[in-house]
PDB file of C-alpha atoms in Angstrom:
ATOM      1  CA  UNK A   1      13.699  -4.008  -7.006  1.00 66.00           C
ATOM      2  CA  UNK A   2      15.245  -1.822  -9.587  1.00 81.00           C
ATOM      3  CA  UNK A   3      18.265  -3.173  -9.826  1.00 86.00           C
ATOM      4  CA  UNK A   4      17.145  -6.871  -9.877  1.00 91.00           C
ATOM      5  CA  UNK A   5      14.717  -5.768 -12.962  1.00 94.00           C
ATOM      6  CA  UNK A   6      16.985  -4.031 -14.563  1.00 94.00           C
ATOM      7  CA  UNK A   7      19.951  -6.876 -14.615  1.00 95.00           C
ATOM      8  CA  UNK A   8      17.371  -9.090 -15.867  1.00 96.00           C
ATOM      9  CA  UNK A   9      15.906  -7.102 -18.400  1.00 95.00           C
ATOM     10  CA  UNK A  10      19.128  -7.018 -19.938  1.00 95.00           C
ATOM     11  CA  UNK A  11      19.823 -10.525 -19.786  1.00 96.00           C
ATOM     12  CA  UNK A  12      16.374 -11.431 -21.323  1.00 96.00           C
ATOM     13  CA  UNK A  13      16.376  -9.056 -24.037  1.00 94.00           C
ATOM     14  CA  UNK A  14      15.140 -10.045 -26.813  1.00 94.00           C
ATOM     15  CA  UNK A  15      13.454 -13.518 -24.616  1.00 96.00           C
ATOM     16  CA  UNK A  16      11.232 -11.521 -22.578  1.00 97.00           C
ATOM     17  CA  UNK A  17       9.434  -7.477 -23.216  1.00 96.00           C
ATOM     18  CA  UNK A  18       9.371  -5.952 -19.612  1.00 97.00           C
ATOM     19  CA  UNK A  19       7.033  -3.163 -19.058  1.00 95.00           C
ATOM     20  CA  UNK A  20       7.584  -1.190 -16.144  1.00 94.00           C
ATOM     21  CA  UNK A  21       4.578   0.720 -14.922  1.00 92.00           C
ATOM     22  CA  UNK A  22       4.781   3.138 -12.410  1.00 88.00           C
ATOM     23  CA  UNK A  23       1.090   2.748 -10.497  1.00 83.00           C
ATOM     24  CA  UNK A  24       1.257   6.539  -9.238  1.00 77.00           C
ATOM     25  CA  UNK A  25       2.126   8.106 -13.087  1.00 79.00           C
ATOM     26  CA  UNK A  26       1.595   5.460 -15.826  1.00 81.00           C
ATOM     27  CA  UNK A  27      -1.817   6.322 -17.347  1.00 75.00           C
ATOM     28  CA  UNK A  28      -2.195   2.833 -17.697  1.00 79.00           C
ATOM     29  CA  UNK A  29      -1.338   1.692 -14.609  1.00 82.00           C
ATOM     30  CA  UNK A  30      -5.121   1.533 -13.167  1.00 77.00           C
ATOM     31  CA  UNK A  31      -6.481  -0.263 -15.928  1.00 76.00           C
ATOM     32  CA  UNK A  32      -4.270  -2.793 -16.271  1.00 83.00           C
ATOM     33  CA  UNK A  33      -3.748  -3.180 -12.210  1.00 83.00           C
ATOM     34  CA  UNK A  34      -7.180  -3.649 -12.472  1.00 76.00           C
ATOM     35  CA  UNK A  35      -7.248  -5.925 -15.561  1.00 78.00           C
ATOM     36  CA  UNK A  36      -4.547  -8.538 -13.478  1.00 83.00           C
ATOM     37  CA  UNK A  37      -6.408  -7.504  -9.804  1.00 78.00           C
ATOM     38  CA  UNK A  38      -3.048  -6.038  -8.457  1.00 83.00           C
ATOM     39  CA  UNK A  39      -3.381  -4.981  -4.948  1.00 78.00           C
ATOM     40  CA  UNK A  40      -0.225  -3.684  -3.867  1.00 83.00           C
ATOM     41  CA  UNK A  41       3.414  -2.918  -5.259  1.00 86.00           C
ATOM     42  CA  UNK A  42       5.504  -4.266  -6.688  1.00 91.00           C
ATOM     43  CA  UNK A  43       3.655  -6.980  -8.182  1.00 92.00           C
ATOM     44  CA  UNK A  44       5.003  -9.168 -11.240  1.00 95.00           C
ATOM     45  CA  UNK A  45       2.708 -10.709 -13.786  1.00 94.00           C
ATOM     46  CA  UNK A  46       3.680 -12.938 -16.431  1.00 96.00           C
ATOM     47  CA  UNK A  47       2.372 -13.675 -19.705  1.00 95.00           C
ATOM     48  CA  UNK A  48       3.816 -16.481 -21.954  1.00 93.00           C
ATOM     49  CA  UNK A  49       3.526 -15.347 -25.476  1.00 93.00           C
ATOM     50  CA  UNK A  50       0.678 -15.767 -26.345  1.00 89.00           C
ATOM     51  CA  UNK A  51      -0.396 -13.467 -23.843  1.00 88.00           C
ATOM     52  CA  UNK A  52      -1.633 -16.405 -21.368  1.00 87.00           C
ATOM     53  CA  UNK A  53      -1.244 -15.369 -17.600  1.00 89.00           C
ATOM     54  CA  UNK A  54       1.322 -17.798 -16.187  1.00 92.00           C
ATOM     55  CA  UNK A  55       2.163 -16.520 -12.889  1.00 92.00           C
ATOM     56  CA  UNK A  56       1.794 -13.021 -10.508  1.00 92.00           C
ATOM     57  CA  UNK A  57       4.420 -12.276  -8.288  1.00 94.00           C
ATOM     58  CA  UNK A  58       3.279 -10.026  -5.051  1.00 90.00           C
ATOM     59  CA  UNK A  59       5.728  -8.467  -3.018  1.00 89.00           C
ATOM     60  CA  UNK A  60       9.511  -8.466  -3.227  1.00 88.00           C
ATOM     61  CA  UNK A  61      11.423 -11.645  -4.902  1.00 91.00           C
ATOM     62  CA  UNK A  62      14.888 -12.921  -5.487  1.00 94.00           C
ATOM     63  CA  UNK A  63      16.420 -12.240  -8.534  1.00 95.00           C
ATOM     64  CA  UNK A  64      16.741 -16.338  -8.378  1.00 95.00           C
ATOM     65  CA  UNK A  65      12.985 -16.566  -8.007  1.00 95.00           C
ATOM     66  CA  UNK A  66      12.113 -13.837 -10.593  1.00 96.00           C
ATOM     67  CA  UNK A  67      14.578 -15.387 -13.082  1.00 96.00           C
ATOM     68  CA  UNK A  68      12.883 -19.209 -12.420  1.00 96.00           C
ATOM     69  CA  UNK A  69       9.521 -17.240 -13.668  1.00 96.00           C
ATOM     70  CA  UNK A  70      11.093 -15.881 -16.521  1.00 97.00           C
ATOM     71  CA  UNK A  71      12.516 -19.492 -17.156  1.00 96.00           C
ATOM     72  CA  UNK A  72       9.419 -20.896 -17.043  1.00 95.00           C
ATOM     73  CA  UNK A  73       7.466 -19.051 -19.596  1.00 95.00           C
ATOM     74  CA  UNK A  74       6.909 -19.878 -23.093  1.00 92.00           C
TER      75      UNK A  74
ATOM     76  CA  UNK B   1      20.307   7.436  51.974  1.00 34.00           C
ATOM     77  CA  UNK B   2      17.480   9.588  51.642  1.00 35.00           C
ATOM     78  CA  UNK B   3      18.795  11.614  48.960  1.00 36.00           C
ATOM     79  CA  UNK B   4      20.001   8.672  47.109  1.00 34.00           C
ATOM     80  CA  UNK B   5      15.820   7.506  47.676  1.00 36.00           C
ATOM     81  CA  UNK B   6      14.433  10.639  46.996  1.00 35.00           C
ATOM     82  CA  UNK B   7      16.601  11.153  43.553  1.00 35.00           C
ATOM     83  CA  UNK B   8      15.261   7.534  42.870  1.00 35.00           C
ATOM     84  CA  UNK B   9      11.540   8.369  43.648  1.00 40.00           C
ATOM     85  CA  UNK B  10      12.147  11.505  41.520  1.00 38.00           C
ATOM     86  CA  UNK B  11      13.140   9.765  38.618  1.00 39.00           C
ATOM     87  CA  UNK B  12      10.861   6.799  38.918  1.00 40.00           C
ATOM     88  CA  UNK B  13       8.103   9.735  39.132  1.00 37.00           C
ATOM     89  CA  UNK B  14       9.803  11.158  35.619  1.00 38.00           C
ATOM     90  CA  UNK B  15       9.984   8.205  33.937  1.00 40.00           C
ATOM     91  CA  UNK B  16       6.446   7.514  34.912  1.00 38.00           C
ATOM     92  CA  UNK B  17       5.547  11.210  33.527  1.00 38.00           C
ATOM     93  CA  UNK B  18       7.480  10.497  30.092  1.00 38.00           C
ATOM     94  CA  UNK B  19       5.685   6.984  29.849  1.00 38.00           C
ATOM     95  CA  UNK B  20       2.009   8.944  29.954  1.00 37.00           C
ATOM     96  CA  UNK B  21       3.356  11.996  27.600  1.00 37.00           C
ATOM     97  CA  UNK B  22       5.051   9.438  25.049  1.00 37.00           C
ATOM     98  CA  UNK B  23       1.729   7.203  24.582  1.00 38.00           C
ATOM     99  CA  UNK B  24      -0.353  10.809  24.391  1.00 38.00           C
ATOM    100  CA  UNK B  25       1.766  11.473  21.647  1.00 38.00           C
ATOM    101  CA  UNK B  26       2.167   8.088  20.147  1.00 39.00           C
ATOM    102  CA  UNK B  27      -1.885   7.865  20.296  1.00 40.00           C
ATOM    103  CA  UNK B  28      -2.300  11.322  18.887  1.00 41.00           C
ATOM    104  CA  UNK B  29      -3.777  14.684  20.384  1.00 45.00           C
ATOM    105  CA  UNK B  30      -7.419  13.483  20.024  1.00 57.00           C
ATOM    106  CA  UNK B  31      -9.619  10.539  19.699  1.00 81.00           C
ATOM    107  CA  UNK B  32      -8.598   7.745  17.334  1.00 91.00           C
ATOM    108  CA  UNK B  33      -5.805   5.693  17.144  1.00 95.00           C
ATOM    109  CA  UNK B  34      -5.539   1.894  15.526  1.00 96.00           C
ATOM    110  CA  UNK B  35      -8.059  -0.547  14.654  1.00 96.00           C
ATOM    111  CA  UNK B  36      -8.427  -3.928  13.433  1.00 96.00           C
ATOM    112  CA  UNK B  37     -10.770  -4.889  10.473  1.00 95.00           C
ATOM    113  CA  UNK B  38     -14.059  -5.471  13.070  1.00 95.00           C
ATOM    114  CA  UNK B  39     -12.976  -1.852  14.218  1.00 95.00           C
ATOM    115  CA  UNK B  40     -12.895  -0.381  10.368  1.00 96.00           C
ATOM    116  CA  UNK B  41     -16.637  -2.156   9.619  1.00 95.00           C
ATOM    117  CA  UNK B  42     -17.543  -0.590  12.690  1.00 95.00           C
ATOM    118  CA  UNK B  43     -16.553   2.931  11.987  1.00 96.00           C
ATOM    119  CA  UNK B  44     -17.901   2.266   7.955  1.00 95.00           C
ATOM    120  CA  UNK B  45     -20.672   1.569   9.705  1.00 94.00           C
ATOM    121  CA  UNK B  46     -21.413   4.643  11.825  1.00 94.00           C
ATOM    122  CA  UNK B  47     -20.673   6.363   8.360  1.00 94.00           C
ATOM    123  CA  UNK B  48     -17.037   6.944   8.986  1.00 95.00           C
ATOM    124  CA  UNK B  49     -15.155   7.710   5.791  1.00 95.00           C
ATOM    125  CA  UNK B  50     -12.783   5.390   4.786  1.00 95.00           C
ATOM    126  CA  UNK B  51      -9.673   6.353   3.048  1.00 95.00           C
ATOM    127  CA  UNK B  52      -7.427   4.637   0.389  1.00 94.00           C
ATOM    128  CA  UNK B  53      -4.115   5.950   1.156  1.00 92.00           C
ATOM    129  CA  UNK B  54      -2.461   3.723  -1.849  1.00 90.00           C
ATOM    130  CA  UNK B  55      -1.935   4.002  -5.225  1.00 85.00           C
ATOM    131  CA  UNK B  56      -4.588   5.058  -7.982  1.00 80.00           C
ATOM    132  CA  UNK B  57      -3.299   1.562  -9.413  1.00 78.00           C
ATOM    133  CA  UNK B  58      -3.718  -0.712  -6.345  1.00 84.00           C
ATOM    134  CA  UNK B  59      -7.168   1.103  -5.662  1.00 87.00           C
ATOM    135  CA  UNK B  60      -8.217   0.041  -8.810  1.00 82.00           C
ATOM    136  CA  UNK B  61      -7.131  -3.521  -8.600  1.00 82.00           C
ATOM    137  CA  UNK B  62      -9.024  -3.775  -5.175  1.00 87.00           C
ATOM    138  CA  UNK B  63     -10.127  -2.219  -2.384  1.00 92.00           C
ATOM    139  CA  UNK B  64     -12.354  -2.201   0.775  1.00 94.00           C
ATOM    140  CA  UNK B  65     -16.042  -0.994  -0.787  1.00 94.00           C
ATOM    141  CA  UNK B  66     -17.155   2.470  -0.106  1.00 92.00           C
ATOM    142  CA  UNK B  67     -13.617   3.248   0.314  1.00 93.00           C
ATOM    143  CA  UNK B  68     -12.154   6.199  -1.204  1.00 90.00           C
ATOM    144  CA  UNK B  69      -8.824   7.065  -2.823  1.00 88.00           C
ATOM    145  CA  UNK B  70      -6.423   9.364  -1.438  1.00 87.00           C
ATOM    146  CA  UNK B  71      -2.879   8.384  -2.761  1.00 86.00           C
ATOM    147  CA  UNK B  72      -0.261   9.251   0.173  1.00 88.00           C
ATOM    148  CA  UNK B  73       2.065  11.786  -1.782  1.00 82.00           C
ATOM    149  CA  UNK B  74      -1.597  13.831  -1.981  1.00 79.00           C
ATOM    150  CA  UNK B  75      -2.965  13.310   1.170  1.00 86.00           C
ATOM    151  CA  UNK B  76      -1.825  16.242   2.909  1.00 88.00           C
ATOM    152  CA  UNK B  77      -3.178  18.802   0.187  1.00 84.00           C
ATOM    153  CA  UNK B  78      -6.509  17.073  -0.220  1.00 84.00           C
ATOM    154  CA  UNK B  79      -7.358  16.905   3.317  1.00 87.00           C
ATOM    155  CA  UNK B  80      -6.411  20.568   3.976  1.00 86.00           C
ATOM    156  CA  UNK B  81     -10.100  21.054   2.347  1.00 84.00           C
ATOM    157  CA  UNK B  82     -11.225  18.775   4.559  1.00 88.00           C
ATOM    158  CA  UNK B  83     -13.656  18.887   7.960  1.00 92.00           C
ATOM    159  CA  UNK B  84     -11.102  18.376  10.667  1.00 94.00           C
ATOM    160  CA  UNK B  85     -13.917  17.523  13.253  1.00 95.00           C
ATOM    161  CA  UNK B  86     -14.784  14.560  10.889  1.00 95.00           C
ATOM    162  CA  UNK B  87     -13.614  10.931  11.716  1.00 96.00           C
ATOM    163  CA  UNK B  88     -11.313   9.695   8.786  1.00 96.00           C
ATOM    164  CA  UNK B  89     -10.085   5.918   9.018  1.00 97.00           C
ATOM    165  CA  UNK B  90      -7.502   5.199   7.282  1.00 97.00           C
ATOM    166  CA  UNK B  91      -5.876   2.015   5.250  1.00 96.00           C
ATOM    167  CA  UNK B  92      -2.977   0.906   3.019  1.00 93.00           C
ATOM    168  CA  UNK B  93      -1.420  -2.291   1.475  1.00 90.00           C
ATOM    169  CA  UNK B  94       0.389  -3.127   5.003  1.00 89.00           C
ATOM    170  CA  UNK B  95      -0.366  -0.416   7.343  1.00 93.00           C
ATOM    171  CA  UNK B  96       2.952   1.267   6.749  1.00 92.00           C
ATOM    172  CA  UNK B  97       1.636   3.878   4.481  1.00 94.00           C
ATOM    173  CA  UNK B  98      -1.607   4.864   6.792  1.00 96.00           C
ATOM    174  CA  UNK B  99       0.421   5.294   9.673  1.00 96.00           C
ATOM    175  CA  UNK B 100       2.554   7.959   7.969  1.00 95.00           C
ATOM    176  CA  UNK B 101      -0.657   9.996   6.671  1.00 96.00           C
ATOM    177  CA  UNK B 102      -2.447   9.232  10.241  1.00 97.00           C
ATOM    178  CA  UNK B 103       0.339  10.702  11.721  1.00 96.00           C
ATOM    179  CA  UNK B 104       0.236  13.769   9.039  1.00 95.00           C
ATOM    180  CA  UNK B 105      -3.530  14.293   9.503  1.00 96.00           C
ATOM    181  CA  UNK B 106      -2.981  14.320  13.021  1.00 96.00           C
ATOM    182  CA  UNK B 107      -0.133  17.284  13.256  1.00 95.00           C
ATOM    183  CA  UNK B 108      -2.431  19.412  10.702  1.00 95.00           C
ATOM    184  CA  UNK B 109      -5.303  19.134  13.690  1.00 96.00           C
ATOM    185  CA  UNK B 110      -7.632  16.581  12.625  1.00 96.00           C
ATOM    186  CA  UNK B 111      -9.439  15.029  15.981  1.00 96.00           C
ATOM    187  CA  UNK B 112      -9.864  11.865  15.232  1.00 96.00           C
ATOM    188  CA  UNK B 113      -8.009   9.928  13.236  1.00 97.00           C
ATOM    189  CA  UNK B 114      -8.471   5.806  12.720  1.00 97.00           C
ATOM    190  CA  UNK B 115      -5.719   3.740  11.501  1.00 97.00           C
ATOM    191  CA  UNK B 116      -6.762   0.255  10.087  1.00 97.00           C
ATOM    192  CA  UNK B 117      -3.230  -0.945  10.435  1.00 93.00           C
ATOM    193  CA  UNK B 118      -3.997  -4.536   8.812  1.00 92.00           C
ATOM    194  CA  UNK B 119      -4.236  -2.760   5.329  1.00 92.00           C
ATOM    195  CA  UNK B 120      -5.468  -5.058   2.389  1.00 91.00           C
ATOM    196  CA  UNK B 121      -3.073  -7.921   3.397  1.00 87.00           C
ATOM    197  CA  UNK B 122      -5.418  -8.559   6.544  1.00 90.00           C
ATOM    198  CA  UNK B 123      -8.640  -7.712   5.229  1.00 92.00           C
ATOM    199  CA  UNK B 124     -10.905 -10.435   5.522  1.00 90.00           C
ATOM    200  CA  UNK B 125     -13.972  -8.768   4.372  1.00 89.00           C
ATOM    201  CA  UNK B 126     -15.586  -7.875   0.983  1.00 90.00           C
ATOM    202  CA  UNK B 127     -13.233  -6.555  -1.774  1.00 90.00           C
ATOM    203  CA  UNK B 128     -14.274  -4.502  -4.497  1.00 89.00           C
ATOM    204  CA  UNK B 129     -12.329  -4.867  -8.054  1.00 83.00           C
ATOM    205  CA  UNK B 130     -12.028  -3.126 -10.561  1.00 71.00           C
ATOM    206  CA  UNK B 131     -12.628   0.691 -12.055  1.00 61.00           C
ATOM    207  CA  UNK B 132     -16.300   1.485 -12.911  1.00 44.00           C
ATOM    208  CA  UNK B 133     -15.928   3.580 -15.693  1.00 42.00           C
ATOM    209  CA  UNK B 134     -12.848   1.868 -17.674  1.00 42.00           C
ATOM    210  CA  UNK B 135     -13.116  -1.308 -19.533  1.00 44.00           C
ATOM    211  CA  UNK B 136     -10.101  -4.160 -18.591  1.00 51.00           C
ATOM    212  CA  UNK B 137      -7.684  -3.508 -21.466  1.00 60.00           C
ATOM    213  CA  UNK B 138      -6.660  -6.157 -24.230  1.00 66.00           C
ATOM    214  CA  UNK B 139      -3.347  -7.113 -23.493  1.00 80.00           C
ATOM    215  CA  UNK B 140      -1.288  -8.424 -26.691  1.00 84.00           C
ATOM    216  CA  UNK B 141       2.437  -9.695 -26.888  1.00 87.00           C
ATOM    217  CA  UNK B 142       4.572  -8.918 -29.226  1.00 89.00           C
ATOM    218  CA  UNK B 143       5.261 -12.941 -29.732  1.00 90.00           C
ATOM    219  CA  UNK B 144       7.477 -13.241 -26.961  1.00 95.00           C
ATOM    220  CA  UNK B 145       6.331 -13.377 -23.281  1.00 96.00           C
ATOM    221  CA  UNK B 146       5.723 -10.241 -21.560  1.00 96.00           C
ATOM    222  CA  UNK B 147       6.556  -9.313 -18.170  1.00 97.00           C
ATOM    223  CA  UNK B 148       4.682  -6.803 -16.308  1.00 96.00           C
ATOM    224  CA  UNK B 149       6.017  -4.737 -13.205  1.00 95.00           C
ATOM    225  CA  UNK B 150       3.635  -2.840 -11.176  1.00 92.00           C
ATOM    226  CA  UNK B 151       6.150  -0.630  -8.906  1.00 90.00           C
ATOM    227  CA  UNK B 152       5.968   2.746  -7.155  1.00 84.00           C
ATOM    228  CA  UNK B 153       8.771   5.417  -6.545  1.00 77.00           C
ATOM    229  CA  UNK B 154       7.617   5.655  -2.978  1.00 67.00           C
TER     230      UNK B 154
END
């Protein structure tokens, strides 16, 4: 997925803040998996801005589909 | 004719022969092998330990109660500590991850070995969320929306 992710973050800098958490190292990986109940990787979760949960994204997606949930927030 | 039969017989009778030696090794040395979720509450059960081959992160978000973490890229030099008599079942997100460390707990000599293949995606029993010790985080934006990725290296 890292190429997908990192296409998009480009495109939606500045639109969108991606942060990219690596569940085996990032210290806050297990608090935060466990804050959004993330079972397995990758998952996506987005947050409009006001830091609303909008949608989670398990598993693999299209760029297409992850870009539609980027489109889609507010 | 009869050596044309024989050869055949012989190599029906080694086919047959690498048939039984290729399950032996696909099913391990020793007891075990896979199991379905009624299989896993069975061996939980009879006080099998269960084992968490995923992530720290994914354990945390949920997992099978009573189950304990042992993230795949440490499996191997936790369990060398480990009683190799003892049952162990094991379970992932998918069952792709458990097979690998079944397999590994397997060649270091442990008997009996229990893959849940399933993983979390078939589970169909009680999940446990959360971590017991550290309180769900605040999660701010900066005014824009945020995206979160939850990924591994592995």
């Amino acid at each position: 997925m890292a190429p997908v992710v990192d296409r998009l973050k480009t495109e939606y800098e500045g639109k969108v803040e991606f942060r990219l958490l690596n569940a085996d190292t990032d210290p806050d990986a297990a608090s935060l998996g466990a804050r959004f109940a993330v079972q397995y990787v990758p998952t996506f979760v987005l947050l409009d801005s006001d830091g609303t949960q909008r949608d989670m994204i398990v598993g693999e997606v299209s760029e297409d589909d992850l870009r539609a949930a980027l489109d889609a927030l507010r | 004719m009869r050596r044309v039969r024989s050869g055949l017989r012989a190599m029906a009778l080694i086919a047959t022969l690498g048939a039984v030696a290729l399950v032996a090794a696909c099913s391990g040395s020793g007891g075990g092998g896979v199991v379905d979720a009624a299989g896993l509450r069975e061996l939980q059960a009879d006080g099998v330990r269960v084992i968490d081959v995923r992530t720290a992160g994914e354990f945390a978000g949920a997992r099978i109660p009573g189950a304990e973490n042992v993230p795949i890229a440490n499996a191997a030099a936790i369990a060398e500590a480990w009683d190799r008599t003892a049952p162990v079942v094991l379970y992932c997100a998918t069952g792709e991850r458990s097979a690998v460390v079944a397999e590994t707990l397997r060649s270091m000599g442990f008997e009996e070995v229990y893959d849940y293949s399933g993983g979390m995606a078939a589970w169909d029993g009680e999940v446990e969320y959360g971590t017991v010790a550290t309180a769900a985080p605040a999660v701010t934006t900066s005014g824009i929306p945020v995206l979160y990725e939850f990924y591994t290296d592995w």
